Tab-separated table of C-alpha atoms in Angstrom:
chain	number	residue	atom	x	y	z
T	1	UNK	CA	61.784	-26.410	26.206
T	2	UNK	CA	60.558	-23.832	23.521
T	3	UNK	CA	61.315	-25.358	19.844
T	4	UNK	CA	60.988	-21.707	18.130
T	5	UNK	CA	59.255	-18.767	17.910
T	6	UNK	CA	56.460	-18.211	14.436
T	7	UNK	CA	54.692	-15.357	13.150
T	8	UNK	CA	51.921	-17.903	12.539
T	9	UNK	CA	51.211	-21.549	13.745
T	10	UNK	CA	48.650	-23.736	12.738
T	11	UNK	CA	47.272	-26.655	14.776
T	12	UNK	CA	46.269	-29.309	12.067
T	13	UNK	CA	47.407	-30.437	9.114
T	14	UNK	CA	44.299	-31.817	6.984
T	15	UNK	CA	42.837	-30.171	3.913
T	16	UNK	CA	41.783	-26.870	5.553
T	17	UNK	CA	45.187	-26.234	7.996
T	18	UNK	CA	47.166	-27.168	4.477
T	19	UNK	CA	45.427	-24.645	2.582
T	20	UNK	CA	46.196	-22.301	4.548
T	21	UNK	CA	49.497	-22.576	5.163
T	22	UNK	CA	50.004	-22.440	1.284
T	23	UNK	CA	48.007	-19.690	0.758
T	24	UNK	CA	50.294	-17.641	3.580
T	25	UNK	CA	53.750	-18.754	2.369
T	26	UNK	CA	52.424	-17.345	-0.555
T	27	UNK	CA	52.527	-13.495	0.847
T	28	UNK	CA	54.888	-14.086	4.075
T	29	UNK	CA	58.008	-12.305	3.913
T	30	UNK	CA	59.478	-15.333	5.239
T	31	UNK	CA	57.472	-18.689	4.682
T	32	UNK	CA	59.659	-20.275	7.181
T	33	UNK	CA	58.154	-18.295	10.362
T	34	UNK	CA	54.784	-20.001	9.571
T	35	UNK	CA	54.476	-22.996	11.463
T	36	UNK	CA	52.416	-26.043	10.442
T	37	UNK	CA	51.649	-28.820	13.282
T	38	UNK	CA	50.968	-32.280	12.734
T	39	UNK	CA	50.946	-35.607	14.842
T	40	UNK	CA	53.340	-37.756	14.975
T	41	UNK	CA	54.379	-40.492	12.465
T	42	UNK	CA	51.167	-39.603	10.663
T	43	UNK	CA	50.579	-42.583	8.548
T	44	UNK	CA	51.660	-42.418	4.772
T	45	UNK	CA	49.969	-40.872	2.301
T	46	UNK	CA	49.849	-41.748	-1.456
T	47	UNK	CA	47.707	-41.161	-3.931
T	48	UNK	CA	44.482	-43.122	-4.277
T	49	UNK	CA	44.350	-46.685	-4.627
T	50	UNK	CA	43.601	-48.892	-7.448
T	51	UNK	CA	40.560	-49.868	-6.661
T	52	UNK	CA	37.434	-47.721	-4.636
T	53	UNK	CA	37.369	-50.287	-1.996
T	54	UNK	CA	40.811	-49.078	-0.617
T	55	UNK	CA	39.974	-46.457	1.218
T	56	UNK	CA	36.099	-45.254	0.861
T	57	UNK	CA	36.590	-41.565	1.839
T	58	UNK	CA	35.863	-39.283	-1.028
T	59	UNK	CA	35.358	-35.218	-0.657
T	60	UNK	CA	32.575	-33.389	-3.035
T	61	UNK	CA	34.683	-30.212	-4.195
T	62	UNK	CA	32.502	-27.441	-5.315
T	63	UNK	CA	33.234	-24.660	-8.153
T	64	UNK	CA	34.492	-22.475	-5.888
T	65	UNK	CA	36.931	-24.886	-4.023
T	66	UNK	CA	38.476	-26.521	-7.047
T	67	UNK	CA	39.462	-22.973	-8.343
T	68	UNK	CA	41.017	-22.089	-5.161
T	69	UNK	CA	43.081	-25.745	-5.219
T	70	UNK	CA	44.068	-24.849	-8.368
T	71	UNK	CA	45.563	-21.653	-8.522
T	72	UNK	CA	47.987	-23.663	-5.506
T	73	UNK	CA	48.674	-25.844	-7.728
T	74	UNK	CA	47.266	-28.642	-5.680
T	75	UNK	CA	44.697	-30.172	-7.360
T	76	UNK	CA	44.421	-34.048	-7.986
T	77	UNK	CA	45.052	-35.621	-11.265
T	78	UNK	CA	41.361	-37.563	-10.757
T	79	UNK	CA	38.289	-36.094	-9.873
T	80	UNK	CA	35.046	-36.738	-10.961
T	81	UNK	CA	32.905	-33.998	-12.486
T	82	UNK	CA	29.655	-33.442	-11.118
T	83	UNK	CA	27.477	-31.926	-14.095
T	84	UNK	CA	23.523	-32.089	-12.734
T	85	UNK	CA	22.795	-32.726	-9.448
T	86	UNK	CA	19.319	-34.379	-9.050
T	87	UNK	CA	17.474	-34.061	-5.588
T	88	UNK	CA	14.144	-36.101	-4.681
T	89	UNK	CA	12.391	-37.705	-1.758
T	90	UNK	CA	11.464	-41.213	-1.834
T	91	UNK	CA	7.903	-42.018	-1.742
T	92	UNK	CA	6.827	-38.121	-2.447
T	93	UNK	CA	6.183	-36.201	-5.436
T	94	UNK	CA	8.257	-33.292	-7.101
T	95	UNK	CA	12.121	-33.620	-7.636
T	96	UNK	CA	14.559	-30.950	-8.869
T	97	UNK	CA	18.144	-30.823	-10.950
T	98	UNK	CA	20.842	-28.559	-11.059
T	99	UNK	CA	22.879	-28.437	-14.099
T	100	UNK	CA	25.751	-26.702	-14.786
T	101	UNK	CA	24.517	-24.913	-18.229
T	102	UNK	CA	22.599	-23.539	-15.653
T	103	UNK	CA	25.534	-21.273	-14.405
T	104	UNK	CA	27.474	-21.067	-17.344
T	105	UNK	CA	30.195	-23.220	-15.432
T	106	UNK	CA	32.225	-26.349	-16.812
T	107	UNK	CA	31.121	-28.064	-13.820
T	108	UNK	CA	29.413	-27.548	-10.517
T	109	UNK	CA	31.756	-29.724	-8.307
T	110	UNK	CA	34.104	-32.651	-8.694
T	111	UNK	CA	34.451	-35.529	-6.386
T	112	UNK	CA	38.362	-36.076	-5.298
T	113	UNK	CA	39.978	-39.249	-3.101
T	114	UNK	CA	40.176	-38.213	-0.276
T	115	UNK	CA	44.076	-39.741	-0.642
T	116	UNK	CA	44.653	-38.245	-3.532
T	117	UNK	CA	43.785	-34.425	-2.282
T	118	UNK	CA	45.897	-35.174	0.893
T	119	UNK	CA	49.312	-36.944	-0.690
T	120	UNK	CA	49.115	-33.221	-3.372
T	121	UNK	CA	48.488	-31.009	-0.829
T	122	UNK	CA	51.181	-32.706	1.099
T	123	UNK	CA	53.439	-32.118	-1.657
T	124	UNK	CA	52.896	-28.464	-1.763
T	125	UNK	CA	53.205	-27.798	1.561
T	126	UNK	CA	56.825	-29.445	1.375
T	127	UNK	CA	58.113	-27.304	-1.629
T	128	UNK	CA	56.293	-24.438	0.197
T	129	UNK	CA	59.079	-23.165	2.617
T	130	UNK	CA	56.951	-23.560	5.640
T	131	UNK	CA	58.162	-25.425	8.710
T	132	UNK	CA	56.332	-28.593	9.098
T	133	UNK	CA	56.565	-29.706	12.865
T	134	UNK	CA	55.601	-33.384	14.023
T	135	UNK	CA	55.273	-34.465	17.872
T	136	UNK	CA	52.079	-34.993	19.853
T	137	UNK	CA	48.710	-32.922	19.330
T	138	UNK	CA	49.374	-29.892	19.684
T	139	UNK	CA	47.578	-28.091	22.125
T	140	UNK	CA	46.998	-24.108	23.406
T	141	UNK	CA	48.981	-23.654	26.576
T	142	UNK	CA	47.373	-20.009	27.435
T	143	UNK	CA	47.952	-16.576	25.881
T	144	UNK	CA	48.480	-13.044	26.195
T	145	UNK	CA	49.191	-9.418	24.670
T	146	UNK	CA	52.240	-10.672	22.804
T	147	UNK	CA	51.030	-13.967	21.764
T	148	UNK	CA	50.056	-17.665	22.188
T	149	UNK	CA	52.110	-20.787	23.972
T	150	UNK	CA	51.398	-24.163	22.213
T	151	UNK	CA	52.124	-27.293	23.811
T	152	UNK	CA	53.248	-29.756	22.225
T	153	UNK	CA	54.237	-32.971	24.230
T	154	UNK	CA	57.404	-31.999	26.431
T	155	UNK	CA	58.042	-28.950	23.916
T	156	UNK	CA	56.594	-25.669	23.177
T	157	UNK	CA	55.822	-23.558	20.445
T	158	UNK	CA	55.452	-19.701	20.537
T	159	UNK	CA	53.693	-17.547	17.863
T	160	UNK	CA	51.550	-14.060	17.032
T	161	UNK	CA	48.869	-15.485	16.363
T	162	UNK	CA	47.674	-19.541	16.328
T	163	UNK	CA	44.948	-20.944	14.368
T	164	UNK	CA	42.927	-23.881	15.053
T	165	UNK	CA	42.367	-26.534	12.181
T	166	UNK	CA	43.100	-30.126	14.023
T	167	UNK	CA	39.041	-31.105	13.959
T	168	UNK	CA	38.948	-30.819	17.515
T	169	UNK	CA	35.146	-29.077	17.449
T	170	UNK	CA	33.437	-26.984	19.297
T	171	UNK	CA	30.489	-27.406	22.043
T	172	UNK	CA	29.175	-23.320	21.720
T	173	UNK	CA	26.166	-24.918	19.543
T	174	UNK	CA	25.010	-28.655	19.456
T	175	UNK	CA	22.534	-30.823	17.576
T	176	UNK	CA	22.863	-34.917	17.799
T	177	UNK	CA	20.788	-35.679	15.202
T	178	UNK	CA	20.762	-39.278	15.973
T	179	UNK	CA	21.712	-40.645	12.593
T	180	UNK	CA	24.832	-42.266	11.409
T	181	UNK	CA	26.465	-42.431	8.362
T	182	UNK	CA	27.183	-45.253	6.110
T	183	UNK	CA	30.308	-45.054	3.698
T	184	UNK	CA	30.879	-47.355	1.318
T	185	UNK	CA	31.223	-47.748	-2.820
T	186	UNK	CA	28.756	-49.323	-5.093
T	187	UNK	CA	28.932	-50.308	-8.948
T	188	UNK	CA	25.596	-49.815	-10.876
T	189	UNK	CA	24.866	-51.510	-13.745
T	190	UNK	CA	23.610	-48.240	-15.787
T	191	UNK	CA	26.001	-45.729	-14.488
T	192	UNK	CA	25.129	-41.781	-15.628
T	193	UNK	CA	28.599	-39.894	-16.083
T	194	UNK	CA	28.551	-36.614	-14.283
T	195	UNK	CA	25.587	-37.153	-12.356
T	196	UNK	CA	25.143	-37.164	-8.376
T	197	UNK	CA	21.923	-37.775	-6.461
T	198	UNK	CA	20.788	-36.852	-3.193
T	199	UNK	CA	18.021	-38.474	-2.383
T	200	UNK	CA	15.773	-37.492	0.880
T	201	UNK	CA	14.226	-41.103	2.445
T	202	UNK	CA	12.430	-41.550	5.671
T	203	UNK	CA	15.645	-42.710	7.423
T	204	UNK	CA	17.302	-40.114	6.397
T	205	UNK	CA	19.566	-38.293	3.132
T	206	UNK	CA	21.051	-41.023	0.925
T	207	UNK	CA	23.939	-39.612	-1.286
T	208	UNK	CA	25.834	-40.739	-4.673
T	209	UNK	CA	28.103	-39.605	-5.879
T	210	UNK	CA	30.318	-40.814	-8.706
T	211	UNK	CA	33.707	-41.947	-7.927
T	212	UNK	CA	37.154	-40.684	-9.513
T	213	UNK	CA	38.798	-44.162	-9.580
T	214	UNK	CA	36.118	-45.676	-11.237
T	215	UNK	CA	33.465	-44.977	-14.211
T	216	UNK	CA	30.398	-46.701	-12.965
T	217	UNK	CA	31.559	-46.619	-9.625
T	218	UNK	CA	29.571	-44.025	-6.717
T	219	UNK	CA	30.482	-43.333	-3.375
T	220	UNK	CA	27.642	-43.859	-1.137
T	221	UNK	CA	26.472	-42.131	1.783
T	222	UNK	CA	23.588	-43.276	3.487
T	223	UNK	CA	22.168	-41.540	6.525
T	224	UNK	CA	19.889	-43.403	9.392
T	225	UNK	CA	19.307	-44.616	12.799
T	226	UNK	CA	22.422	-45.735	14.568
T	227	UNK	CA	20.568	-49.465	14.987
T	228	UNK	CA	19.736	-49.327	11.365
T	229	UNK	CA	22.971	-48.739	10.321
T	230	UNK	CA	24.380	-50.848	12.151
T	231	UNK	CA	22.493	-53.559	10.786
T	232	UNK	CA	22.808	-52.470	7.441
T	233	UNK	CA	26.640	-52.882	7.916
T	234	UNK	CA	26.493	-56.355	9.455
T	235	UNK	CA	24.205	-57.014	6.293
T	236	UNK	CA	26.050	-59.813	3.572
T	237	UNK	CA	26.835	-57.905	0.101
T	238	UNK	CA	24.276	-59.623	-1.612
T	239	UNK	CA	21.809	-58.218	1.190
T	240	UNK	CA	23.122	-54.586	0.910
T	241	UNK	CA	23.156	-54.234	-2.452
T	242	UNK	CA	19.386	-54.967	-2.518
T	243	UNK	CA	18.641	-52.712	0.523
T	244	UNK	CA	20.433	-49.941	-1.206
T	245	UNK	CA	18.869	-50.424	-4.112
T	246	UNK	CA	15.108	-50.321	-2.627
T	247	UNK	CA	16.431	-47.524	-0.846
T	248	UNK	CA	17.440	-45.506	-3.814
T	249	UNK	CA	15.656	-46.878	-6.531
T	250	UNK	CA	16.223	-48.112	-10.356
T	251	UNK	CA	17.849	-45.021	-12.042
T	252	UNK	CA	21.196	-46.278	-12.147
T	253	UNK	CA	20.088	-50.265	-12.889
T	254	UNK	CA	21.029	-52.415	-10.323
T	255	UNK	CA	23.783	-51.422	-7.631
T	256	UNK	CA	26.096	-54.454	-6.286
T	257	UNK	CA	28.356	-53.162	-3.284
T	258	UNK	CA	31.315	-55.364	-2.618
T	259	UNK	CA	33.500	-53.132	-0.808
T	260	UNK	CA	33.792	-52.677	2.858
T	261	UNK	CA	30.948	-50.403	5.087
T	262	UNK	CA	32.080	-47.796	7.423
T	263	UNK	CA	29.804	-46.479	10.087
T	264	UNK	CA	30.072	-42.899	11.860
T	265	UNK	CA	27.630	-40.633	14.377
T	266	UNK	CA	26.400	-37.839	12.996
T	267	UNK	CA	25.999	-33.934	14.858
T	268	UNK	CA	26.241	-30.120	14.384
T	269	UNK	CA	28.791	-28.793	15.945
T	270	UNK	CA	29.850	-24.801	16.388
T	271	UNK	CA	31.454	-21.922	17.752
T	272	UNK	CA	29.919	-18.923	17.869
T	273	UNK	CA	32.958	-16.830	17.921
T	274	UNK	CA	35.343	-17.562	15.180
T	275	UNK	CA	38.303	-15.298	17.272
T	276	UNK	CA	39.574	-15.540	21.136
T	277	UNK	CA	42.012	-13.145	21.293
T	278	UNK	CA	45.179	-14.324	19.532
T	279	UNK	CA	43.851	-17.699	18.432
T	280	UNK	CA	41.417	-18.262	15.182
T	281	UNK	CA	39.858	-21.260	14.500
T	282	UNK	CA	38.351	-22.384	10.879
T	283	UNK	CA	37.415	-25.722	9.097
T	284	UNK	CA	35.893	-28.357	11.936
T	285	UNK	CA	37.732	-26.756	14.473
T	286	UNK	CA	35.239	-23.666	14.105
T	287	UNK	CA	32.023	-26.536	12.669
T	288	UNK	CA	30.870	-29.671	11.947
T	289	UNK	CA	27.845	-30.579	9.439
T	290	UNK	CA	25.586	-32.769	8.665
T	291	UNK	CA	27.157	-34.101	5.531
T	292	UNK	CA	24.142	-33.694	3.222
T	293	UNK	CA	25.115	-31.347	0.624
T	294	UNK	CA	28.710	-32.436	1.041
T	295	UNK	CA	29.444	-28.529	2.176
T	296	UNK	CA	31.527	-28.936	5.177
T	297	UNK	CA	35.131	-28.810	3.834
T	298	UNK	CA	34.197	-26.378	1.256
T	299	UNK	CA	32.805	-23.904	4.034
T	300	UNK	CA	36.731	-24.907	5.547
T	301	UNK	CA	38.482	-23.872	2.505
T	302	UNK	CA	36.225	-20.429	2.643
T	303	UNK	CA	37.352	-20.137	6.206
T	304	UNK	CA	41.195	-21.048	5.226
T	305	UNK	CA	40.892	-17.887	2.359
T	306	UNK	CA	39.467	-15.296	4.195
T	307	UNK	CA	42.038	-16.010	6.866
T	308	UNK	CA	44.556	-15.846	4.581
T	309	UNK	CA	43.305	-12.963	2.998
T	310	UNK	CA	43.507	-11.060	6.529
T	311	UNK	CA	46.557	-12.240	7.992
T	312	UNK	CA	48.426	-11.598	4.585
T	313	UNK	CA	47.774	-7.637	5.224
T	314	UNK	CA	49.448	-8.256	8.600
T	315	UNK	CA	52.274	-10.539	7.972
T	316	UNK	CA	54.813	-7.591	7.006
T	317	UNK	CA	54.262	-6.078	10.312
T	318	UNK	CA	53.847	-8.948	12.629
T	319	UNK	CA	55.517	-6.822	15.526
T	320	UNK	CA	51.738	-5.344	15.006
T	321	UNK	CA	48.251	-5.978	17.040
T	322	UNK	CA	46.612	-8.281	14.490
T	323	UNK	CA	42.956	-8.038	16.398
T	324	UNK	CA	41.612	-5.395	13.565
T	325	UNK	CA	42.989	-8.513	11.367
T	326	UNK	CA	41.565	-11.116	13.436
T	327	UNK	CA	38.085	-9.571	14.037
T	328	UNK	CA	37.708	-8.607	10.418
T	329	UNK	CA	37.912	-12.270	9.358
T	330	UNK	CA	35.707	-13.013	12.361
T	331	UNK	CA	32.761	-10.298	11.329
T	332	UNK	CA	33.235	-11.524	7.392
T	333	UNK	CA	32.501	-15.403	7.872
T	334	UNK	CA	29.150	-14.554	9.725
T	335	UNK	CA	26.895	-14.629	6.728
T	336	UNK	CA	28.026	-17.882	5.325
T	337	UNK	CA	28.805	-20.075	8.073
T	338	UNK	CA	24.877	-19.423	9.769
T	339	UNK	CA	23.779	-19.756	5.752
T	340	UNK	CA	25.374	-23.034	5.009
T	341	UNK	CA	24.756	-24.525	9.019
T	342	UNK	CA	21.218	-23.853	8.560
T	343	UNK	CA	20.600	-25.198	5.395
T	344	UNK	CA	22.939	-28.396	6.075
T	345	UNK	CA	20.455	-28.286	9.763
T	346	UNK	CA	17.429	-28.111	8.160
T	347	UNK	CA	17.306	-30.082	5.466
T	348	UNK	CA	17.942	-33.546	6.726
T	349	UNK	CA	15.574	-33.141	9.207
T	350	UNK	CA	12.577	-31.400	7.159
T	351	UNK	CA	12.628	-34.524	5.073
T	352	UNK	CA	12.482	-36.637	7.659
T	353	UNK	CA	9.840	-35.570	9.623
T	354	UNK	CA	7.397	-38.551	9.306
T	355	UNK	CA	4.538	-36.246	8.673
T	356	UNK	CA	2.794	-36.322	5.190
T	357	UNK	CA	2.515	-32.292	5.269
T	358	UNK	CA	5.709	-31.397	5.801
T	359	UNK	CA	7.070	-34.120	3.282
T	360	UNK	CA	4.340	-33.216	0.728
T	361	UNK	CA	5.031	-29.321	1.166
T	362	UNK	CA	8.895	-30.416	0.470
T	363	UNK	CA	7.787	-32.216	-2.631
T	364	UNK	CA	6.112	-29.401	-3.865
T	365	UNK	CA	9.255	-27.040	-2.860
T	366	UNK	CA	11.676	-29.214	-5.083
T	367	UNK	CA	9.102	-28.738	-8.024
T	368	UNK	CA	8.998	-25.151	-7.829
T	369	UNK	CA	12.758	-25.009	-7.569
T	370	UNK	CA	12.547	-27.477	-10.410
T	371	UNK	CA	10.301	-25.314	-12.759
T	372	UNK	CA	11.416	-21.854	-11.689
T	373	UNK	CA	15.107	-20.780	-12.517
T	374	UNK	CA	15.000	-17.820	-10.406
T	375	UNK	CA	13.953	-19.713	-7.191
T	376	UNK	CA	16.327	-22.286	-7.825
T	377	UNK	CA	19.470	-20.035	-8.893
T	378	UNK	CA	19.901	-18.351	-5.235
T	379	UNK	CA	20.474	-22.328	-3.586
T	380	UNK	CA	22.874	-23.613	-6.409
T	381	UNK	CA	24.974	-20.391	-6.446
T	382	UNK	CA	25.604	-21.041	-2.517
T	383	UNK	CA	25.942	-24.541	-3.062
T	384	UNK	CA	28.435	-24.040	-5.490
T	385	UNK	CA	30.697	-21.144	-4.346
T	386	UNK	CA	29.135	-19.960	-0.963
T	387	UNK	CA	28.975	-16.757	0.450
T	388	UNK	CA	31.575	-14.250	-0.448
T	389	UNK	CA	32.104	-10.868	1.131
């Protein structure tokens, strides 16, 4: 049985596949023929809890993605602002911050509930005019010169053109890096407003960053070996919070974690082609990162407005071959998808090399970026917007 036939349908409905069905109701002739596909009975979403320990996922927003949320009117009433950004290594020399007078910006990110982000954009897409279609994942059923066949349990969905946003991944390009991550929240006893820390250890990146619930709360992120973060999670509270605060040292005071530790694998993940034929793919659908640097949903939301962008000059005419469309957005996110992979690639890796070197020639890299403006202005300006073209 086919449900209906859409101009556009999107397979996903996180973040990314919200964005941008918003930002194409916003130029569609009729915001109706878009199509956005979720599971099932997805569970509810409401804004962030009371307390951190609710639900430990928080996103790191940067300049460039919290203007785009807000001229969609979807930004969260809470988000943290991140104002310097301090990088080290433990057990190494040189360090570097990025500050935000640096850039002549009010901030260079914010950190956002990950609840919070979902329950507004969830809003918007309702008062949006797009159709919103539940059922089993949604799959692509083939294609051809008129358009694509989604599946979609017993059902089907036609469209023009499909886009892929439902985090399936991709297998083109593959790096285990055979760490996992460690989510949880932590309370310090000297808490620094506006400040986040990434700090490069032997195991691997440790992150915090502060929380939007919570004043001297941070959201932690703390990258090793699957055994030793698995043992790190078994670890009592008491025992944590003194691990993670060998591990990250005595610039916040003490940190006391009483909330509950959530373990995941870590690996690069891409397609090399953004485009196959009728069907696009963006956010993890088209790559997953490492998360040091916290830049994998804002290289999504890049993805979601350059797609936008392109299929917005198409939409009038949808009768119309959108491949110039399609391989225009495909050719334009070259550039900053290799950019922000490599960088997210290499750096938890070079710090974590186990050779004195290396680590020492890293050390001396943050204190040149540290002491040199011009050196430093190139990474933060990527970091904080990415690569436009």
């Amino acid at each position: 049985m086919t449900i209906s036939a859409f101009d556009i349908a999107i397979l996903g409905a996180g973040p990314v596949g919200r964005v941008l069905a918003l930002m194409l109701a916003r130029v569609a002739p009729d915001p109706a023929r878009i199509a956005l596909l979720q599971g099932a009975s997805p569970a509810p979403v409401t804004p962030a809890a009371a307390i951190p320990a609710a639900d430990p996922r928080v996103l790191a927003m940067n300049h460039g993605s919290r203007v785009l949320l807000e001229s969609l009117h979807a930004w969260p009433a809470k988000a943290a602002d991140i104002l310097n950004i301090h990088v080290s290594q433990r057990g190494r020399l040189g360090r570097s911050v990025i500050r935000n007078t640096d850039f002549d910006v009010p901030q260079l990110g914010c950190v956002v509930a990950y609840s919070a982000l979902h329950a507004k954009l969830e809003e918007c897409v309702a008062a949006s005019g797009v159709t919103l279609l539940s059922g089993p994942p949604a799959t692509i059923d083939g294609q051809d010169a008129d358009g694509v066949r989604i599946r979609l349990g017993d059902a089907a969905v036609t469209c023009r053109v499909a886009v892929q946003s439902d985090g399936a991944g991709a297998s083109d390009v593959r790096r285990d890096y055979g760490q996992h991550a460690l989510l949880t929240t932590a309370h310090a006893t000297l808490p620094r407003r506006g400040w986040a820390w990434e700090r490069f250890t032997p195991e691997g990146p440790l992150a915090l960053l502060p929380h939007p619930q919570t004043p001297d709360a941070y959201s932690v992120v703390w990258c090793s070996a699957p055994d030793r973060a698995a043992e790190l999670a078994a670890l009592d509270n008491g025992a944590f919070s003194r691990a993670l605060s060998a591990a990250f040292g005595d610039r916040l005071g003490r940190l006391s974690c009483q909330a509950p530790r959530h373990v995941f694998p870590l690996a690069l993940s891409a397609r090399r082609a953004l485009v196959q034929g009728r069907v696009a793919a963006i956010g993890n659908a088209a790559q997953t990162l490492h998360p040091v640097a916290g830049q994998g949903l804002n290289l999504g939301l890049r993805d979601a407005g350059r797609l936008a962008q392109t299929l917005g000059a198409w939409l009038p005419a949808p009768d119309t071959n959108p491949a110039a469309a399609l391989a225009d957005f495909g050719r334009a996110r070259q550039v900053d998808r290799i950019v922000t992979a490599g960088l997210t690639d290499l750096m938890p890796r070079i710090f974590a090399t186990g050779l004195a070197p290396v680590e020492h020639a890293c050390g001396l890299a943050l204190l040149g970026l540290d002491l040199a403006a011009p050196l430093r202005a190139p990474l933060a300006r990527h970091l904080l917007q990415g690569f436009r073209a």
